[in-house]
GROMACS .gro file of C-alpha atoms in nm:
model
  185
    1MET     CA    1  -0.822   0.235 -12.322
    2LYS     CA    2  -1.174   0.156 -12.433
    3ALA     CA    3  -1.462   0.252 -12.205
    4VAL     CA    4  -1.681  -0.020 -12.056
    5THR     CA    5  -2.051   0.045 -12.112
    6LYS     CA    6  -2.231  -0.254 -11.960
    7ALA     CA    7  -2.237  -0.387 -11.606
    8GLU     CA    8  -2.118  -0.748 -11.583
    9GLY     CA    9  -2.099  -0.794 -11.206
   10LYS     CA   10  -2.310  -1.029 -11.002
   11ARG     CA   11  -2.597  -0.901 -10.796
   12ALA     CA   12  -2.523  -0.961 -10.433
   13LYS     CA   13  -2.779  -1.145 -10.222
   14ILE     CA   14  -2.733  -1.007  -9.874
   15ASP     CA   15  -2.928  -1.072  -9.559
   16PHE     CA   16  -2.990  -0.717  -9.437
   17SER     CA   17  -3.057  -0.823  -9.078
   18GLU     CA   18  -2.690  -0.924  -9.028
   19VAL     CA   19  -2.517  -0.647  -9.222
   20ALA     CA   20  -2.502  -0.280  -9.123
   21ILE     CA   21  -2.573  -0.082  -9.440
   22LYS     CA   22  -2.451   0.275  -9.476
   23GLU     CA   23  -2.664   0.506  -9.687
   24LYS     CA   24  -2.558   0.833  -9.845
   25LEU     CA   25  -2.793   1.082 -10.008
   26ILE     CA   26  -2.625   1.230 -10.314
   27SER     CA   27  -2.889   1.474 -10.434
   28ILE     CA   28  -3.249   1.584 -10.400
   29ASP     CA   29  -3.404   1.759 -10.700
   30ARG     CA   30  -3.741   1.923 -10.744
   31VAL     CA   31  -3.899   1.805 -11.067
   32THR     CA   32  -4.226   1.919 -11.224
   33LYS     CA   33  -4.459   1.761 -11.472
   34VAL     CA   34  -4.695   1.987 -11.666
   35VAL     CA   35  -5.045   1.843 -11.696
   36LYS     CA   36  -5.384   1.978 -11.799
   37GLY     CA   37  -5.463   2.124 -11.455
   38GLY     CA   38  -5.121   2.286 -11.401
   39ARG     CA   39  -4.787   2.161 -11.272
   40GLN     CA   40  -4.733   1.850 -11.061
   41LEU     CA   41  -4.446   1.900 -10.818
   42ARG     CA   42  -4.238   1.599 -10.712
   43PHE     CA   43  -3.898   1.533 -10.558
   44ARG     CA   44  -3.630   1.300 -10.693
   45ALA     CA   45  -3.372   1.149 -10.457
   46LEU     CA   46  -3.046   0.987 -10.570
   47MET     CA   47  -2.904   0.756 -10.304
   48VAL     CA   48  -2.614   0.514 -10.259
   49ALA     CA   49  -2.612   0.224 -10.012
   50GLY     CA   50  -2.326  -0.008  -9.919
   51ASP     CA   51  -2.187  -0.221  -9.640
   52GLY     CA   52  -1.827  -0.098  -9.667
   53ARG     CA   53  -1.709  -0.454  -9.740
   54GLY     CA   54  -1.743  -0.483 -10.117
   55HIS     CA   55  -2.117  -0.440 -10.173
   56VAL     CA   56  -2.274  -0.125 -10.316
   57GLY     CA   57  -2.602  -0.023 -10.478
   58PHE     CA   58  -2.762   0.297 -10.599
   59ALA     CA   59  -3.111   0.417 -10.686
   60SER     CA   60  -3.311   0.717 -10.794
   61ALA     CA   61  -3.673   0.749 -10.685
   62LYS     CA   62  -3.950   1.011 -10.709
   63ALA     CA   63  -4.228   1.095 -10.468
   64ARG     CA   64  -4.451   1.389 -10.370
   65GLY     CA   65  -4.259   1.447 -10.048
   66VAL     CA   66  -3.886   1.450  -9.975
   67PRO     CA   67  -3.897   1.183  -9.698
   68ASP     CA   68  -4.098   0.948  -9.922
   69ALA     CA   69  -3.852   0.991 -10.210
   70ILE     CA   70  -3.556   0.920  -9.979
   71HIS     CA   71  -3.725   0.612  -9.833
   72LYS     CA   72  -3.811   0.473 -10.178
   73ALA     CA   73  -3.459   0.534 -10.312
   74SER     CA   74  -3.308   0.370 -10.004
   75ALA     CA   75  -3.520   0.057 -10.044
   76VAL     CA   76  -3.435   0.021 -10.414
   77ALA     CA   77  -3.061   0.084 -10.353
   78ARG     CA   78  -3.053  -0.192 -10.089
   79LYS     CA   79  -3.228  -0.428 -10.331
   80ASN     CA   80  -2.999  -0.357 -10.629
   81MET     CA   81  -2.660  -0.416 -10.467
   82ILE     CA   82  -2.365  -0.554 -10.661
   83GLU     CA   83  -2.042  -0.718 -10.547
   84VAL     CA   84  -1.722  -0.518 -10.590
   85LEU     CA   85  -1.374  -0.668 -10.604
   86VAL     CA   86  -1.157  -0.491 -10.344
   87GLU     CA   87  -0.788  -0.578 -10.299
   88ASN     CA   88  -0.604  -0.422 -10.004
   89THR     CA   89  -0.844  -0.124  -9.979
   90THR     CA   90  -0.807  -0.041 -10.350
   91ILE     CA   91  -0.911  -0.186 -10.687
   92PRO     CA   92  -0.704  -0.449 -10.871
   93HIS     CA   93  -0.656  -0.254 -11.197
   94GLU     CA   94  -0.751   0.070 -11.367
   95ILE     CA   95  -1.077   0.091 -11.559
   96LEU     CA   96  -1.268   0.342 -11.770
   97ALA     CA   97  -1.648   0.325 -11.778
   98LYS     CA   98  -1.909   0.525 -11.964
   99PHE     CA   99  -2.277   0.595 -11.910
  100GLY     CA  100  -2.451   0.854 -12.125
  101ALA     CA  101  -2.205   1.139 -12.181
  102SER     CA  102  -2.028   1.075 -11.848
  103ARG     CA  103  -1.704   0.880 -11.833
  104VAL     CA  104  -1.528   0.780 -11.511
  105LEU     CA  105  -1.166   0.666 -11.488
  106LEU     CA  106  -1.069   0.471 -11.174
  107LYS     CA  107  -0.705   0.393 -11.089
  108PRO     CA  108  -0.566   0.192 -10.796
  109ALA     CA  109  -0.359   0.388 -10.545
  110ALA     CA  110  -0.098   0.316 -10.279
  111PRO     CA  111  -0.202   0.286  -9.913
  112GLY     CA  112  -0.241   0.626  -9.750
  113THR     CA  113  -0.353   0.804 -10.067
  114GLY     CA  114  -0.720   0.823  -9.971
  115ILE     CA  115  -1.011   0.877 -10.208
  116ILE     CA  116  -0.942   1.140 -10.471
  117ALA     CA  117  -1.276   1.178 -10.645
  118SER     CA  118  -1.575   1.403 -10.704
  119ASP     CA  119  -1.866   1.406 -10.457
  120SER     CA  120  -2.088   1.155 -10.635
  121VAL     CA  121  -1.802   0.915 -10.724
  122ARG     CA  122  -1.666   0.944 -10.367
  123ALA     CA  123  -2.005   0.844 -10.221
  124VAL     CA  124  -2.011   0.524 -10.428
  125LEU     CA  125  -1.650   0.433 -10.347
  126GLU     CA  126  -1.692   0.495  -9.972
  127ALA     CA  127  -2.008   0.284  -9.965
  128ALA     CA  128  -1.820   0.000 -10.140
  129GLY     CA  129  -1.538   0.013  -9.883
  130ILE     CA  130  -1.262   0.135 -10.112
  131LYS     CA  131  -1.018   0.357  -9.922
  132ASN     CA  132  -0.730   0.428 -10.164
  133ILE     CA  133  -0.815   0.526 -10.520
  134VAL     CA  134  -0.763   0.801 -10.775
  135SER     CA  135  -1.046   0.888 -11.011
  136LYS     CA  136  -1.122   1.138 -11.283
  137SER     CA  137  -1.466   1.230 -11.415
  138LEU     CA  138  -1.456   1.299 -11.787
  139GLY     CA  139  -1.732   1.435 -12.007
  140SER     CA  140  -2.062   1.529 -11.847
  141SER     CA  141  -2.076   1.608 -11.475
  142ASN     CA  142  -2.438   1.492 -11.438
  143ARG     CA  143  -2.455   1.330 -11.092
  144GLY     CA  144  -2.686   1.046 -11.191
  145ASN     CA  145  -2.475   0.949 -11.492
  146THR     CA  146  -2.145   0.967 -11.303
  147VAL     CA  147  -2.286   0.742 -11.029
  148LYS     CA  148  -2.406   0.492 -11.290
  149ALA     CA  149  -2.070   0.501 -11.472
  150THR     CA  150  -1.888   0.442 -11.142
  151VAL     CA  151  -2.107   0.142 -11.059
  152ILE     CA  152  -2.051   0.002 -11.411
  153ALA     CA  153  -1.675   0.039 -11.362
  154LEU     CA  154  -1.682  -0.133 -11.022
  155SER     CA  155  -1.897  -0.420 -11.152
  156ASN     CA  156  -1.651  -0.487 -11.436
  157LEU     CA  157  -1.344  -0.527 -11.215
  158ARG     CA  158  -1.165  -0.860 -11.252
  159GLN     CA  159  -0.914  -1.048 -11.039
  160ARG     CA  160  -0.556  -0.976 -11.131
  161LYS     CA  161  -0.449  -1.345 -11.147
  162ARG     CA  162  -0.727  -1.461 -11.381
  163HIS     CA  163  -0.680  -1.182 -11.633
  164ALA     CA  164  -0.310  -1.110 -11.583
  165VAL     CA  165  -0.226  -1.110 -11.953
  166VAL     CA  166  -0.476  -0.836 -12.037
  167ILE     CA  167  -0.405  -0.632 -11.723
  168ASP     CA  168  -0.024  -0.653 -11.750
  169LYS     CA  169  -0.042  -0.471 -12.083
  170VAL     CA  170  -0.195  -0.175 -11.899
  171ALA     CA  171  -0.009  -0.195 -11.565
  172PRO     CA  172   0.279  -0.445 -11.555
  173ARG     CA  173   0.307  -0.627 -11.226
  174LYS     CA  174   0.633  -0.664 -11.039
  175GLU     CA  175   0.771  -1.016 -11.022
  176THR     CA  176   0.827  -1.158 -10.677
  177GLU     CA  177   1.142  -1.339 -10.560
  178GLU     CA  178   0.955  -1.673 -10.568
  179GLU     CA  179   0.863  -1.632 -10.934
  180LEU     CA  180   1.219  -1.534 -11.027
  181SER     CA  181   1.367  -1.836 -10.843
  182SER     CA  182   1.120  -2.077 -11.008
  183GLU     CA  183   1.211  -1.940 -11.354
  184ALA     CA  184   1.585  -1.982 -11.284
  185GLU     CA  185   1.539  -2.354 -11.208
   0.00000   0.00000   0.00000
């Protein structure tokens, strides 16, 4: 399976006053910049935001203080939300996405499986409202790159009916009784 490298999903335009957005802080890092007078200390926050109903966004922001970095990342994550295709609390088909040296494989799972994923991938999937999925992080374990690869994978999901020919090569679907009876006639 070839890895997807570009996000093709639509940006979601959501009225934030009506929707309750859940935010999850993935990491806070202390970063320094060496300048003529010494070192400038800043904090970088990586955050995920989602409504739990198929919309998710992420952002990384820097500021001199931790609360400022979190606030900035939260605002940008809310602004950069994408729509995610969710079918029966899982995804319609498996997908492999790549960002940098990180690759993320997402596979649909049966109801009751739960989210089997690393911390950063789990945060994105929970924010999107996906409840049953199996994932595997391949390559680099950099949190920022795995979050970006996960969002790329979610934005490239397609409906099973529109792309059935391509998807059935990967995961054949089971024919229903209605389809079998219509073929017999």
